């Protein structure tokens, strides 16, 4: 039943029932009195229906405006409710204002997402294009020698690894948005040691010492935590002078290096596709992904000064004894 019909029925009953009760209290009502009461109820219901149309006209107009907006095609900045033909009641005006606020928020989110994907396409295109150009050169360069060929192949490998890391971060962010976490109790020292094995060779090639110390556990999803810690390790290895340490604590992982430290506040560097001088943070998604993973686990990512002399990035999580 529509709101108009409900209002009309309510008015009709309010006109009919009190009169019927009064007639019964005064004596035996005649059939003509019942007919009169029914006529009063019908007339009252009709008046109520007309009154409901008048009262609900601003709401009907708002419904049409929203329908028009849902069917309209065009750029994002044109997503606005059309103006009203007459000044609406205060309640409808407040509803329009709240809807405009929600619409503005949706508009900003869509604009941010478009900018996000534009930056993503640019960042993903750069390493792929560099790798393609290097391969095209290798295809035609027959007499460059073994050393030059190996150097170019290492460059191709580095560019492809950069693109792969970007895709890994995107998958982690997508996993965070698509479903709730599947936490388990993790031995953080074992997780750190397993991950250090992947980066040991790269550290040795750069003459860096890489090690882990301490012990602790936490509740979390292994794949996401591995991705977050890998981002912090890659960031440290990129800027360390000689040492990178992973310090394990109860409910926390701290990655320290002896580099120059963070060039900007962590709040700025941990934004998507935001890089500091010297590309601190790599593709611009590394620190952002680590922060999102920490927050999804009820923790946070914070920065400080390392005893080694450089930056210390602390990934705080729930301790393993918490559920």
PDB file of N, CA and C in Angstrom, residues 109-180:
ATOM      1  N   UNK A 109      35.224  10.050  -4.666  1.00  0.00           N
ATOM      2  CA  UNK A 109      35.785   8.701  -4.705  1.00  0.00           C
ATOM      3  C   UNK A 109      36.016   8.231  -6.136  1.00  0.00           C
ATOM      4  N   UNK A 110      35.062   8.536  -7.017  1.00  0.00           N
ATOM      5  CA  UNK A 110      35.219   8.139  -8.416  1.00  0.00           C
ATOM      6  C   UNK A 110      36.366   8.891  -9.073  1.00  0.00           C
ATOM      7  N   UNK A 111      36.490  10.180  -8.761  1.00  0.00           N
ATOM      8  CA  UNK A 111      37.595  10.951  -9.324  1.00  0.00           C
ATOM      9  C   UNK A 111      38.938  10.438  -8.809  1.00  0.00           C
ATOM     10  N   UNK A 112      38.997  10.105  -7.517  1.00  0.00           N
ATOM     11  CA  UNK A 112      40.237   9.556  -6.958  1.00  0.00           C
ATOM     12  C   UNK A 112      40.570   8.208  -7.583  1.00  0.00           C
ATOM     13  N   UNK A 113      39.527   7.406  -7.826  1.00  0.00           N
ATOM     14  CA  UNK A 113      39.779   6.094  -8.437  1.00  0.00           C
ATOM     15  C   UNK A 113      40.275   6.246  -9.867  1.00  0.00           C
ATOM     16  N   UNK A 114      39.706   7.199 -10.620  1.00  0.00           N
ATOM     17  CA  UNK A 114      40.187   7.424 -11.970  1.00  0.00           C
ATOM     18  C   UNK A 114      41.645   7.882 -11.965  1.00  0.00           C
ATOM     19  N   UNK A 115      41.963   8.800 -11.038  1.00  0.00           N
ATOM     20  CA  UNK A 115      43.351   9.254 -10.928  1.00  0.00           C
ATOM     21  C   UNK A 115      44.258   8.096 -10.503  1.00  0.00           C
ATOM     22  N   UNK A 116      43.753   7.252  -9.619  1.00  0.00           N
ATOM     23  CA  UNK A 116      44.516   6.101  -9.132  1.00  0.00           C
ATOM     24  C   UNK A 116      44.859   5.161 -10.283  1.00  0.00           C
ATOM     25  N   UNK A 117      43.847   4.838 -11.103  1.00  0.00           N
ATOM     26  CA  UNK A 117      44.096   3.911 -12.208  1.00  0.00           C
ATOM     27  C   UNK A 117      44.952   4.561 -13.289  1.00  0.00           C
ATOM     28  N   UNK A 118      44.824   5.887 -13.448  1.00  0.00           N
ATOM     29  CA  UNK A 118      45.693   6.554 -14.401  1.00  0.00           C
ATOM     30  C   UNK A 118      47.150   6.481 -13.974  1.00  0.00           C
ATOM     31  N   UNK A 119      47.401   6.727 -12.683  1.00  0.00           N
ATOM     32  CA  UNK A 119      48.765   6.619 -12.175  1.00  0.00           C
ATOM     33  C   UNK A 119      49.265   5.181 -12.242  1.00  0.00           C
ATOM     34  N   UNK A 120      48.356   4.239 -11.966  1.00  0.00           N
ATOM     35  CA  UNK A 120      48.725   2.828 -12.037  1.00  0.00           C
ATOM     36  C   UNK A 120      49.150   2.443 -13.445  1.00  0.00           C
ATOM     37  N   UNK A 121      48.360   2.860 -14.446  1.00  0.00           N
ATOM     38  CA  UNK A 121      48.698   2.534 -15.828  1.00  0.00           C
ATOM     39  C   UNK A 121      50.055   3.119 -16.206  1.00  0.00           C
ATOM     40  N   UNK A 122      50.325   4.340 -15.742  1.00  0.00           N
ATOM     41  CA  UNK A 122      51.610   4.968 -16.044  1.00  0.00           C
ATOM     42  C   UNK A 122      52.759   4.217 -15.376  1.00  0.00           C
ATOM     43  N   UNK A 123      52.580   3.883 -14.092  1.00  0.00           N
ATOM     44  CA  UNK A 123      53.647   3.197 -13.368  1.00  0.00           C
ATOM     45  C   UNK A 123      53.892   1.790 -13.904  1.00  0.00           C
ATOM     46  N   UNK A 124      52.850   1.132 -14.352  1.00  0.00           N
ATOM     47  CA  UNK A 124      53.015  -0.212 -14.890  1.00  0.00           C
ATOM     48  C   UNK A 124      53.593  -0.170 -16.302  1.00  0.00           C
ATOM     49  N   UNK A 125      53.257   0.877 -17.036  1.00  0.00           N
ATOM     50  CA  UNK A 125      53.755   0.982 -18.411  1.00  0.00           C
ATOM     51  C   UNK A 125      55.260   1.240 -18.438  1.00  0.00           C
ATOM     52  N   UNK A 126      55.756   2.018 -17.474  1.00  0.00           N
ATOM     53  CA  UNK A 126      57.167   2.423 -17.507  1.00  0.00           C
ATOM     54  C   UNK A 126      58.136   1.239 -17.470  1.00  0.00           C
ATOM     55  N   UNK A 127      58.020   0.311 -16.496  1.00  0.00           N
ATOM     56  CA  UNK A 127      58.968  -0.819 -16.511  1.00  0.00           C
ATOM     57  C   UNK A 127      58.773  -1.748 -17.705  1.00  0.00           C
ATOM     58  N   UNK A 128      57.537  -1.929 -18.141  1.00  0.00           N
ATOM     59  CA  UNK A 128      57.309  -2.797 -19.286  1.00  0.00           C
ATOM     60  C   UNK A 128      57.904  -2.199 -20.552  1.00  0.00           C
ATOM     61  N   UNK A 129      57.747  -0.891 -20.726  1.00  0.00           N
ATOM     62  CA  UNK A 129      58.299  -0.240 -21.911  1.00  0.00           C
ATOM     63  C   UNK A 129      59.828  -0.276 -21.890  1.00  0.00           C
ATOM     64  N   UNK A 130      60.417  -0.071 -20.719  1.00  0.00           N
ATOM     65  CA  UNK A 130      61.883  -0.139 -20.613  1.00  0.00           C
ATOM     66  C   UNK A 130      62.395  -1.533 -20.950  1.00  0.00           C
ATOM     67  N   UNK A 131      61.682  -2.553 -20.454  1.00  0.00           N
ATOM     68  CA  UNK A 131      62.092  -3.925 -20.751  1.00  0.00           C
ATOM     69  C   UNK A 131      61.955  -4.238 -22.232  1.00  0.00           C
ATOM     70  N   UNK A 132      60.869  -3.775 -22.859  1.00  0.00           N
ATOM     71  CA  UNK A 132      60.672  -4.018 -24.290  1.00  0.00           C
ATOM     72  C   UNK A 132      61.765  -3.351 -25.126  1.00  0.00           C
ATOM     73  N   UNK A 133      62.121  -2.137 -24.776  1.00  0.00           N
ATOM     74  CA  UNK A 133      63.178  -1.437 -25.531  1.00  0.00           C
ATOM     75  C   UNK A 133      64.511  -2.144 -25.384  1.00  0.00           C
ATOM     76  N   UNK A 134      64.820  -2.613 -24.167  1.00  0.00           N
ATOM     77  CA  UNK A 134      66.074  -3.338 -23.961  1.00  0.00           C
ATOM     78  C   UNK A 134      66.087  -4.632 -24.766  1.00  0.00           C
ATOM     79  N   UNK A 135      64.965  -5.323 -24.813  1.00  0.00           N
ATOM     80  CA  UNK A 135      64.898  -6.570 -25.586  1.00  0.00           C
ATOM     81  C   UNK A 135      65.007  -6.307 -27.083  1.00  0.00           C
ATOM     82  N   UNK A 136      64.393  -5.220 -27.540  1.00  0.00           N
ATOM     83  CA  UNK A 136      64.517  -4.873 -28.953  1.00  0.00           C
ATOM     84  C   UNK A 136      65.971  -4.569 -29.315  1.00  0.00           C
ATOM     85  N   UNK A 137      66.667  -3.896 -28.402  1.00  0.00           N
ATOM     86  CA  UNK A 137      68.081  -3.605 -28.654  1.00  0.00           C
ATOM     87  C   UNK A 137      68.905  -4.888 -28.693  1.00  0.00           C
ATOM     88  N   UNK A 138      68.636  -5.794 -27.737  1.00  0.00           N
ATOM     89  CA  UNK A 138      69.373  -7.049 -27.703  1.00  0.00           C
ATOM     90  C   UNK A 138      69.114  -7.881 -28.952  1.00  0.00           C
ATOM     91  N   UNK A 139      67.920  -7.772 -29.489  1.00  0.00           N
ATOM     92  CA  UNK A 139      67.572  -8.553 -30.680  1.00  0.00           C
ATOM     93  C   UNK A 139      68.432  -8.171 -31.878  1.00  0.00           C
ATOM     94  N   UNK A 140      68.824  -6.908 -31.949  1.00  0.00           N
ATOM     95  CA  UNK A 140      69.583  -6.431 -33.109  1.00  0.00           C
ATOM     96  C   UNK A 140      71.073  -6.288 -32.828  1.00  0.00           C
ATOM     97  N   UNK A 141      71.458  -6.264 -31.550  1.00  0.00           N
ATOM     98  CA  UNK A 141      72.872  -6.030 -31.203  1.00  0.00           C
ATOM     99  C   UNK A 141      73.595  -7.361 -31.098  1.00  0.00           C
ATOM    100  N   UNK A 142      74.270  -7.734 -32.195  1.00  0.00           N
ATOM    101  CA  UNK A 142      74.966  -9.024 -32.217  1.00  0.00           C
ATOM    102  C   UNK A 142      76.379  -8.926 -31.644  1.00  0.00           C
ATOM    103  N   UNK A 143      77.002  -7.781 -31.740  1.00  0.00           N
ATOM    104  CA  UNK A 143      78.406  -7.699 -31.351  1.00  0.00           C
ATOM    105  C   UNK A 143      78.660  -6.859 -30.113  1.00  0.00           C
ATOM    106  N   UNK A 144      77.740  -6.818 -29.173  1.00  0.00           N
ATOM    107  CA  UNK A 144      77.938  -5.962 -27.996  1.00  0.00           C
ATOM    108  C   UNK A 144      78.801  -6.632 -26.937  1.00  0.00           C
ATOM    109  N   UNK A 145      79.000  -7.920 -27.022  1.00  0.00           N
ATOM    110  CA  UNK A 145      79.821  -8.607 -26.040  1.00  0.00           C
ATOM    111  C   UNK A 145      79.010  -9.144 -24.872  1.00  0.00           C
ATOM    112  N   UNK A 146      79.618 -10.095 -24.182  1.00  0.00           N
ATOM    113  CA  UNK A 146      78.917 -10.769 -23.094  1.00  0.00           C
ATOM    114  C   UNK A 146      78.587  -9.834 -21.937  1.00  0.00           C
ATOM    115  N   UNK A 147      79.540  -8.980 -21.538  1.00  0.00           N
ATOM    116  CA  UNK A 147      79.322  -8.121 -20.376  1.00  0.00           C
ATOM    117  C   UNK A 147      78.168  -7.145 -20.613  1.00  0.00           C
ATOM    118  N   UNK A 148      78.139  -6.532 -21.786  1.00  0.00           N
ATOM    119  CA  UNK A 148      77.060  -5.592 -22.095  1.00  0.00           C
ATOM    120  C   UNK A 148      75.718  -6.319 -22.177  1.00  0.00           C
ATOM    121  N   UNK A 149      75.726  -7.528 -22.741  1.00  0.00           N
ATOM    122  CA  UNK A 149      74.483  -8.289 -22.845  1.00  0.00           C
ATOM    123  C   UNK A 149      73.962  -8.677 -21.469  1.00  0.00           C
ATOM    124  N   UNK A 150      74.852  -9.105 -20.578  1.00  0.00           N
ATOM    125  CA  UNK A 150      74.446  -9.464 -19.221  1.00  0.00           C
ATOM    126  C   UNK A 150      73.907  -8.246 -18.471  1.00  0.00           C
ATOM    127  N   UNK A 151      74.552  -7.094 -18.676  1.00  0.00           N
ATOM    128  CA  UNK A 151      74.086  -5.872 -18.019  1.00  0.00           C
ATOM    129  C   UNK A 151      72.681  -5.500 -18.489  1.00  0.00           C
ATOM    130  N   UNK A 152      72.437  -5.634 -19.791  1.00  0.00           N
ATOM    131  CA  UNK A 152      71.109  -5.326 -20.315  1.00  0.00           C
ATOM    132  C   UNK A 152      70.066  -6.314 -19.800  1.00  0.00           C
ATOM    133  N   UNK A 153      70.446  -7.571 -19.720  1.00  0.00           N
ATOM    134  CA  UNK A 153      69.510  -8.574 -19.210  1.00  0.00           C
ATOM    135  C   UNK A 153      69.178  -8.313 -17.740  1.00  0.00           C
ATOM    136  N   UNK A 154      70.163  -7.865 -16.974  1.00  0.00           N
ATOM    137  CA  UNK A 154      69.886  -7.513 -15.582  1.00  0.00           C
ATOM    138  C   UNK A 154      68.935  -6.327 -15.503  1.00  0.00           C
ATOM    139  N   UNK A 155      69.099  -5.391 -16.429  1.00  0.00           N
ATOM    140  CA  UNK A 155      68.187  -4.240 -16.460  1.00  0.00           C
ATOM    141  C   UNK A 155      66.771  -4.689 -16.784  1.00  0.00           C
ATOM    142  N   UNK A 156      66.653  -5.603 -17.761  1.00  0.00           N
ATOM    143  CA  UNK A 156      65.331  -6.137 -18.102  1.00  0.00           C
ATOM    144  C   UNK A 156      64.723  -6.848 -16.904  1.00  0.00           C
ATOM    145  N   UNK A 157      65.548  -7.640 -16.227  1.00  0.00           N
ATOM    146  CA  UNK A 157      65.065  -8.365 -15.049  1.00  0.00           C
ATOM    147  C   UNK A 157      64.589  -7.415 -13.966  1.00  0.00           C
ATOM    148  N   UNK A 158      65.356  -6.336 -13.748  1.00  0.00           N
ATOM    149  CA  UNK A 158      64.972  -5.362 -12.717  1.00  0.00           C
ATOM    150  C   UNK A 158      63.663  -4.676 -13.064  1.00  0.00           C
ATOM    151  N   UNK A 159      63.491  -4.320 -14.338  1.00  0.00           N
ATOM    152  CA  UNK A 159      62.256  -3.645 -14.744  1.00  0.00           C
ATOM    153  C   UNK A 159      61.058  -4.578 -14.633  1.00  0.00           C
ATOM    154  N   UNK A 160      61.231  -5.825 -15.037  1.00  0.00           N
ATOM    155  CA  UNK A 160      60.129  -6.785 -14.917  1.00  0.00           C
ATOM    156  C   UNK A 160      59.809  -7.075 -13.453  1.00  0.00           C
ATOM    157  N   UNK A 161      60.846  -7.124 -12.601  1.00  0.00           N
ATOM    158  CA  UNK A 161      60.617  -7.319 -11.168  1.00  0.00           C
ATOM    159  C   UNK A 161      59.847  -6.143 -10.584  1.00  0.00           C
ATOM    160  N   UNK A 162      60.146  -4.952 -11.063  1.00  0.00           N
ATOM    161  CA  UNK A 162      59.409  -3.773 -10.602  1.00  0.00           C
ATOM    162  C   UNK A 162      57.936  -3.864 -10.980  1.00  0.00           C
ATOM    163  N   UNK A 163      57.661  -4.263 -12.231  1.00  0.00           N
ATOM    164  CA  UNK A 163      56.270  -4.434 -12.639  1.00  0.00           C
ATOM    165  C   UNK A 163      55.583  -5.548 -11.866  1.00  0.00           C
ATOM    166  N   UNK A 164      56.324  -6.623 -11.601  1.00  0.00           N
ATOM    167  CA  UNK A 164      55.754  -7.734 -10.834  1.00  0.00           C
ATOM    168  C   UNK A 164      55.418  -7.296  -9.409  1.00  0.00           C
ATOM    169  N   UNK A 165      56.307  -6.511  -8.802  1.00  0.00           N
ATOM    170  CA  UNK A 165      56.028  -6.019  -7.452  1.00  0.00           C
ATOM    171  C   UNK A 165      54.795  -5.133  -7.422  1.00  0.00           C
ATOM    172  N   UNK A 166      54.606  -4.321  -8.452  1.00  0.00           N
ATOM    173  CA  UNK A 166      53.427  -3.469  -8.531  1.00  0.00           C
ATOM    174  C   UNK A 166      52.160  -4.309  -8.609  1.00  0.00           C
ATOM    175  N   UNK A 167      52.194  -5.351  -9.425  1.00  0.00           N
ATOM    176  CA  UNK A 167      51.030  -6.240  -9.542  1.00  0.00           C
ATOM    177  C   UNK A 167      50.757  -6.957  -8.221  1.00  0.00           C
ATOM    178  N   UNK A 168      51.824  -7.383  -7.528  1.00  0.00           N
ATOM    179  CA  UNK A 168      51.656  -8.044  -6.232  1.00  0.00           C
ATOM    180  C   UNK A 168      50.975  -7.117  -5.225  1.00  0.00           C
ATOM    181  N   UNK A 169      51.368  -5.860  -5.217  1.00  0.00           N
ATOM    182  CA  UNK A 169      50.745  -4.904  -4.308  1.00  0.00           C
ATOM    183  C   UNK A 169      49.278  -4.681  -4.664  1.00  0.00           C
ATOM    184  N   UNK A 170      48.992  -4.613  -5.939  1.00  0.00           N
ATOM    185  CA  UNK A 170      47.598  -4.437  -6.356  1.00  0.00           C
ATOM    186  C   UNK A 170      46.748  -5.637  -5.958  1.00  0.00           C
ATOM    187  N   UNK A 171      47.298  -6.830  -6.083  1.00  0.00           N
ATOM    188  CA  UNK A 171      46.566  -8.028  -5.669  1.00  0.00           C
ATOM    189  C   UNK A 171      46.308  -8.007  -4.167  1.00  0.00           C
ATOM    190  N   UNK A 172      47.302  -7.565  -3.403  1.00  0.00           N
ATOM    191  CA  UNK A 172      47.119  -7.476  -1.952  1.00  0.00           C
ATOM    192  C   UNK A 172      46.032  -6.474  -1.597  1.00  0.00           C
ATOM    193  N   UNK A 173      46.046  -5.307  -2.249  1.00  0.00           N
ATOM    194  CA  UNK A 173      45.017  -4.301  -1.985  1.00  0.00           C
ATOM    195  C   UNK A 173      43.639  -4.799  -2.403  1.00  0.00           C
ATOM    196  N   UNK A 174      43.592  -5.505  -3.528  1.00  0.00           N
ATOM    197  CA  UNK A 174      42.315  -6.061  -3.975  1.00  0.00           C
ATOM    198  C   UNK A 174      41.798  -7.105  -2.999  1.00  0.00           C
ATOM    199  N   UNK A 175      42.701  -7.918  -2.448  1.00  0.00           N
ATOM    200  CA  UNK A 175      42.306  -8.936  -1.471  1.00  0.00           C
ATOM    201  C   UNK A 175      41.758  -8.276  -0.207  1.00  0.00           C
ATOM    202  N   UNK A 176      42.328  -7.148   0.178  1.00  0.00           N
ATOM    203  CA  UNK A 176      41.847  -6.444   1.366  1.00  0.00           C
ATOM    204  C   UNK A 176      40.429  -5.916   1.173  1.00  0.00           C
ATOM    205  N   UNK A 177      40.115  -5.464  -0.040  1.00  0.00           N
ATOM    206  CA  UNK A 177      38.798  -4.887  -0.305  1.00  0.00           C
ATOM    207  C   UNK A 177      37.753  -5.947  -0.614  1.00  0.00           C
ATOM    208  N   UNK A 178      38.177  -7.098  -1.125  1.00  0.00           N
ATOM    209  CA  UNK A 178      37.216  -8.067  -1.641  1.00  0.00           C
ATOM    210  C   UNK A 178      36.627  -8.975  -0.569  1.00  0.00           C
ATOM    211  N   UNK A 179      37.367  -9.223   0.493  1.00  0.00           N
ATOM    212  CA  UNK A 179      36.873 -10.195   1.481  1.00  0.00           C
ATOM    213  C   UNK A 179      37.490  -9.921   2.844  1.00  0.00           C
ATOM    214  N   UNK A 180      36.870 -10.451   3.899  1.00  0.00           N
ATOM    215  CA  UNK A 180      37.466 -10.297   5.237  1.00  0.00           C
ATOM    216  C   UNK A 180      38.734 -11.137   5.376  1.00  0.00           C
TER     217      UNK A 180
END
